[in-house]
Each structure stands twice: as structure tokens, then as C-alpha cells.
Amino acid sequence: MSTAKRYEEAKAIYKKIGVNTDSALNELKKIAISMHCWQGDDVSGFENAGSLTGGIQATGNYMGKARTPDELMADIDKAMSLIPGIHRVNLHANYAIFEKGKKVDRDKLEPKHFKRWVEFAKSRKLGLDFNPTMFSHPKADGLTLSHEDPAIRAFWVRHTQACIKISEYFARELKTHSALNIWIPDGFKDVPSDRMAPRARLKASLDEVFKMKYNKKSVIVTVESKLFGIGAESCTVGSHEFYMNYAAKNNVLCLLDNGHFHPTESVADKISSMLLFADKVALHVSRPVRWDSDHVVRFDDETRAIAEEIIKNGSDRVILALDYFDASINRVAAWVLGMRNMQKALLAALLLPRATLAKLQNKRQFTEMLMLQEEMKTYPLSDVWAMFCAKAKVPGNEGWFDQIKAYETEVLAKRV
Ligand code: RNT
Ligand code: ZN
């Protein structure tokens, strides 16, 4: 059956329960997801900095990892060509592109080091988001913005400020906001005897960063909390409570990464509470498997629950980015999978009879509410998804994987 025919039938089925599939497709088209550049090369960046540090880890050794800006950009292009819609790219500061012999340290980074990224984004109509890189560096030895040594703290303060200026440049050039996310790896392997001093230093360092003037409309600063990292199991300085309070008092936003909480905590549940006290909330959608493992985002219950909250509370209030790095599978496919899964989850949420479900809850008709929530799971989502992909001229089913296989043989396998 043709995609159009399937869509017409699905449309009628959804219409019976009061859901308009045409508006769902229009809404989905408007949602830009920030695709993280670091899935393409296992968070390596272009500084030849050596191994990944900071308590995060990309495991696996699949062939074809991008080694240069050209390779990474080509891989991003390939991935984006298989993802419906126009999205954004999330860069890290260690993806600066230097002219030969003109490498500078991270506190000296300037917009010009990201000119090629801006050209890349401009010609593809993509927005750019940004992240200071406070790991994989000699001055990031367990602590950064909360370091005991004022000189090291000052270095990372300067780095963060340099990044804010680069974000301003992105926003100016690309005429869309740039989200600037601050995450630090700071923490302690074993139980610290003083939790207050490092947190006080982090607070003072952030205050120092924000003494600078920047365009608050174009640069949306977010702060990302974490529960633990490898080698920082007993205490992370930038905990959720720390940043939730810091954000509230300093007019920046919280970023919730769903790999950064206790395994049974639900980030989906947190979104409405955050949005009652802030204009927006930022997310790193990831997939923690028993720990903050950063597996590829699946179309699973957790992602769907997050997507439902995004849709119910207004997608314009959520700064949406993905964050995972799986080096054990084809990295381009990993991007496509995660992005398409996030979009499918958003579409599933858009296709819920939200008003009816809310009414059932209000009237305490919990049996009927449960029944309807469950029945919705087997509604013909795939027929609507196929139409969304067809409109974007992207394969609507596993057909996209043929292009990954060809790219692997023609491009990735030759990177030896
Ligand atoms: C680490 C955080 C952080 C990083 C990226 C590379 O636990 O999730 O967001 O994944 O900055
Ligand atoms: Zn994250």
C-alpha cells in the first residue's frame, strides 16, 4: 500500500479519537533537536589531546571514526540526510579548527577558530549550540571550576567566558539562539571530608564567569548536573541541588541529562516541576544502561515519557539535545537512530488524545485512562511516521540503512 493511502487510513483512525494527524506532522516539523557532534569521534575533538578524561567513557572500537574536521562534517551530512527535518549541531570547544601551527590553549579560543563550523552550519541552515570542554586537558585533573588552585579556576573561568563569546558569534551569524551548556567533571572518588569548600569554589567561579556581559537573548546558558562519574563515585561538586539553586538565583537554566540521576529516578517527571519555576528547561536525552553509559537513544518507555512531557508542556520551552557516544557500532547510524527515535517519541506524544486523557485524570477515571494510554500504543504511528519521512524525502523505514552500508564501504572503511 502506498504511503499516501496508509496515511489516509491512519488519519481517519486517529480522527475518531479526536487526534489530528496533519497538525501533529506540522508540530513535529517545528521541533529542532541538537545533534551532538561528539558521537562522530568518541568525544575526541581535534586537539590531539590524548585519552578522554573526566569520568566519561566511550567504549568500543568500530571502524571508521572521524579523524578530521572534513571527515566529521561529511559524517554529519550523511546522518542529517537520513533524518527528517532541519536540526541543530551541538559542538564542544575541543572541536576548534586551527590553522597549521596556530593552535591555542582553551582559554584563548576565539570565534575565528569556529569559522569553518559557522560556514558549515550556514550553508545547511543549521543552528549551533556549544559547550566549554573541561575535560581531556592537563588542567582538568579531577577538578576544574572548583579546583583548590585559584590559577586553575581562573583558567577555566576564562575558557567558559571565551565559549560564551563564541556562542554569541554563532547566534549572530546563524540568526538563531545558541545554547551554551556548562558541565564539569569535578568530583571525588572516595568520600570527601569537605563537600562545602569545593561547592563554594564552584559557585564563586560561576559568579566570576557571569560578571561578563553577554547577549542573554541569543545565548541561552544552561548548567548540567550529575550524580557520579567514573572515578568520581562518591561526590560530584555540580550536583542537581547545586545547579537547581544556582540556576534559579542567577537566571540561567538547568540542563537535565537522563543519565545523571539515580537509575530509578524519572527525568520525565522532573520537567513539569522545573517549568513551573523557569521559562525553559534543557535536556540531554541519553540512555543510561545501569550507569551513565551513554548508549544510543531508543524508542523506549523512558524516551517516550520525556517526549510526552515536552509536548504537553510546550516544545518551545524545552532546549532539546541528545548526548551519547557509542563507539561499538557504526557511528553515523548511531546518530540517525537516536535522532529518529527521539522524533518518533515526539510524534507518538503528538498523536495522543491529550485533552481526553487529561479529562479522565481530572475526573479520576483512572481505569479508563490506563486503558486508553495502553490502547494508544498500538495505534498506526508508523503510517504517520512514514508520511513525515516521505514529506522530508527521507526513507520512512529500515531503507535508510542501505545508505549507511554503502557509506561504510565507500568512505568509513577507507579510514585506516
Ligand atoms: C557528561 C555529560 C556531558 C558530556 C558532554 C560530552 O556526563 O553528560 O554532557 O556527555 O559534554
Ligand atoms: Zn550530558
mmCIF file of C-alpha atoms in Angstrom, residues 168-303:
data_model
loop_
_atom_site.group_PDB
_atom_site.id
_atom_site.type_symbol
_atom_site.label_atom_id
_atom_site.label_comp_id
_atom_site.label_asym_id
_atom_site.label_seq_id
_atom_site.Cartn_x
_atom_site.Cartn_y
_atom_site.Cartn_z
ATOM 1 C CA GLU A 168 27.312 34.845 20.725
ATOM 2 C CA TYR A 169 29.141 34.647 17.415
ATOM 3 C CA PHE A 170 27.168 31.531 16.425
ATOM 4 C CA ALA A 171 23.881 33.231 17.258
ATOM 5 C CA ARG A 172 24.831 36.402 15.413
ATOM 6 C CA GLU A 173 25.944 34.608 12.282
ATOM 7 C CA LEU A 174 23.214 31.994 12.161
ATOM 8 C CA LYS A 175 20.341 34.194 13.359
ATOM 9 C CA THR A 176 19.116 31.696 15.890
ATOM 10 C CA HIS A 177 19.908 31.303 19.588
ATOM 11 C CA SER A 178 22.902 29.285 20.755
ATOM 12 C CA ALA A 179 22.575 27.150 23.863
ATOM 13 C CA LEU A 180 25.771 27.179 25.922
ATOM 14 C CA ASN A 181 25.919 24.261 28.328
ATOM 15 C CA ILE A 182 28.298 24.116 31.254
ATOM 16 C CA TRP A 183 29.212 20.677 32.513
ATOM 17 C CA ILE A 184 32.255 19.984 34.669
ATOM 18 C CA PRO A 185 33.611 16.584 35.707
ATOM 19 C CA ASP A 186 34.583 17.760 39.205
ATOM 20 C CA GLY A 187 34.184 15.182 41.901
ATOM 21 C CA PHE A 188 35.731 12.739 44.343
ATOM 22 C CA LYS A 189 36.356 9.029 44.056
ATOM 23 C CA ASP A 190 36.101 8.484 47.778
ATOM 24 C CA VAL A 191 34.073 10.194 50.454
ATOM 25 C CA PRO A 192 35.389 13.747 50.728
ATOM 26 C CA SER A 193 35.840 15.264 54.155
ATOM 27 C CA ASP A 194 34.681 18.635 52.925
ATOM 28 C CA ARG A 195 31.870 18.942 50.427
ATOM 29 C CA MET A 196 31.234 22.597 51.117
ATOM 30 C CA ALA A 197 34.566 24.133 50.104
ATOM 31 C CA PRO A 198 34.644 22.773 46.530
ATOM 32 C CA ARG A 199 30.996 23.696 46.014
ATOM 33 C CA ALA A 200 31.643 27.189 47.346
ATOM 34 C CA ARG A 201 34.545 27.480 44.890
ATOM 35 C CA LEU A 202 32.337 26.317 42.023
ATOM 36 C CA LYS A 203 29.747 28.913 42.976
ATOM 37 C CA ALA A 204 32.385 31.651 43.125
ATOM 38 C CA SER A 205 33.837 30.583 39.752
ATOM 39 C CA LEU A 206 30.433 30.666 38.079
ATOM 40 C CA ASP A 207 29.755 34.086 39.607
ATOM 41 C CA GLU A 208 33.060 35.205 38.127
ATOM 42 C CA VAL A 209 32.089 33.832 34.694
ATOM 43 C CA PHE A 210 28.788 35.696 34.708
ATOM 44 C CA LYS A 211 30.348 39.009 35.592
ATOM 45 C CA MET A 212 30.915 39.307 31.858
ATOM 46 C CA LYS A 213 28.260 40.978 29.755
ATOM 47 C CA TYR A 214 26.727 38.839 27.064
ATOM 48 C CA ASN A 215 23.606 38.832 24.958
ATOM 49 C CA LYS A 216 21.137 36.878 27.077
ATOM 50 C CA LYS A 217 18.609 36.693 24.286
ATOM 51 C CA SER A 218 20.915 34.947 21.871
ATOM 52 C CA VAL A 219 23.000 32.872 24.286
ATOM 53 C CA ILE A 220 20.988 30.558 26.487
ATOM 54 C CA VAL A 221 23.234 29.412 29.308
ATOM 55 C CA THR A 222 22.442 26.050 30.868
ATOM 56 C CA VAL A 223 24.134 24.187 33.731
ATOM 57 C CA GLU A 224 24.252 20.387 33.722
ATOM 58 C CA SER A 225 24.251 18.469 36.977
ATOM 59 C CA LYS A 226 25.491 14.958 37.559
ATOM 60 C CA LEU A 227 25.232 12.300 40.226
ATOM 61 C CA PHE A 228 28.519 10.467 39.671
ATOM 62 C CA GLY A 229 31.233 9.773 37.126
ATOM 63 C CA ILE A 230 33.873 7.104 36.737
ATOM 64 C CA GLY A 231 36.452 7.957 39.379
ATOM 65 C CA ALA A 232 34.021 10.423 40.956
ATOM 66 C CA GLU A 233 31.645 7.937 42.538
ATOM 67 C CA SER A 234 31.319 9.450 45.997
ATOM 68 C CA CYS A 235 30.632 13.100 45.300
ATOM 69 C CA THR A 236 30.175 15.354 42.312
ATOM 70 C CA VAL A 237 30.592 19.020 43.022
ATOM 71 C CA GLY A 238 27.987 20.110 40.472
ATOM 72 C CA SER A 239 25.105 18.104 41.879
ATOM 73 C CA HIS A 240 21.451 18.577 40.942
ATOM 74 C CA GLU A 241 20.658 20.560 44.091
ATOM 75 C CA PHE A 242 23.666 22.777 43.491
ATOM 76 C CA TYR A 243 22.690 23.708 39.966
ATOM 77 C CA MET A 244 18.950 23.876 40.540
ATOM 78 C CA ASN A 245 19.545 26.528 43.168
ATOM 79 C CA TYR A 246 22.288 28.247 41.192
ATOM 80 C CA ALA A 247 20.101 28.449 38.091
ATOM 81 C CA ALA A 248 17.104 29.777 39.999
ATOM 82 C CA LYS A 249 19.088 32.542 41.659
ATOM 83 C CA ASN A 250 21.193 33.547 38.676
ATOM 84 C CA ASN A 251 18.762 33.470 35.820
ATOM 85 C CA VAL A 252 20.346 30.633 33.880
ATOM 86 C CA LEU A 253 18.686 27.319 33.023
ATOM 87 C CA CYS A 254 19.096 23.807 34.332
ATOM 88 C CA LEU A 255 20.017 21.029 31.975
ATOM 89 C CA LEU A 256 18.827 17.563 32.915
ATOM 90 C CA ASP A 257 20.696 14.609 31.403
ATOM 91 C CA ASN A 258 18.696 11.452 31.976
ATOM 92 C CA GLY A 259 21.911 9.527 32.608
ATOM 93 C CA HIS A 260 22.760 11.721 35.565
ATOM 94 C CA PHE A 261 20.285 10.627 38.195
ATOM 95 C CA HIS A 262 19.647 7.533 40.274
ATOM 96 C CA PRO A 263 18.622 4.754 37.881
ATOM 97 C CA THR A 264 15.002 4.679 39.036
ATOM 98 C CA GLU A 265 14.549 8.438 39.022
ATOM 99 C CA SER A 266 12.466 9.758 36.135
ATOM 100 C CA VAL A 267 13.667 12.857 34.315
ATOM 101 C CA ALA A 268 10.275 12.986 32.589
ATOM 102 C CA ASP A 269 8.711 13.570 35.992
ATOM 103 C CA LYS A 270 11.037 16.490 36.720
ATOM 104 C CA ILE A 271 10.191 18.550 33.626
ATOM 105 C CA SER A 272 6.850 19.986 34.799
ATOM 106 C CA SER A 273 8.318 20.989 38.164
ATOM 107 C CA MET A 274 11.225 22.745 36.500
ATOM 108 C CA LEU A 275 8.899 24.576 34.133
ATOM 109 C CA LEU A 276 6.778 25.962 36.947
ATOM 110 C CA PHE A 277 9.791 27.916 38.167
ATOM 111 C CA ALA A 278 11.733 28.698 34.979
ATOM 112 C CA ASP A 279 10.852 29.720 31.448
ATOM 113 C CA LYS A 280 12.624 26.797 29.929
ATOM 114 C CA VAL A 281 14.462 23.638 30.766
ATOM 115 C CA ALA A 282 17.246 21.979 28.780
ATOM 116 C CA LEU A 283 17.650 18.252 28.250
ATOM 117 C CA HIS A 284 20.366 15.835 27.246
ATOM 118 C CA VAL A 285 18.444 12.803 26.136
ATOM 119 C CA SER A 286 20.640 9.767 26.582
ATOM 120 C CA ARG A 287 20.267 6.105 27.563
ATOM 121 C CA PRO A 288 21.905 5.009 30.758
ATOM 122 C CA VAL A 289 22.165 1.226 30.979
ATOM 123 C CA ARG A 290 22.743 0.514 34.687
ATOM 124 C CA TRP A 291 25.058 3.538 34.841
ATOM 125 C CA ASP A 292 25.687 6.709 32.825
ATOM 126 C CA SER A 293 26.698 4.555 29.868
ATOM 127 C CA ASP A 294 25.512 6.854 27.075
ATOM 128 C CA HIS A 295 24.002 4.172 24.854
ATOM 129 C CA VAL A 296 22.142 5.222 21.701
ATOM 130 C CA VAL A 297 18.698 6.665 22.441
ATOM 131 C CA ARG A 298 15.978 4.095 21.739
ATOM 132 C CA PHE A 299 12.264 4.474 21.161
ATOM 133 C CA ASP A 300 11.701 3.146 24.659
ATOM 134 C CA ASP A 301 9.457 3.979 27.594
ATOM 135 C CA GLU A 302 11.855 6.493 29.101
ATOM 136 C CA THR A 303 12.350 8.439 25.876
#
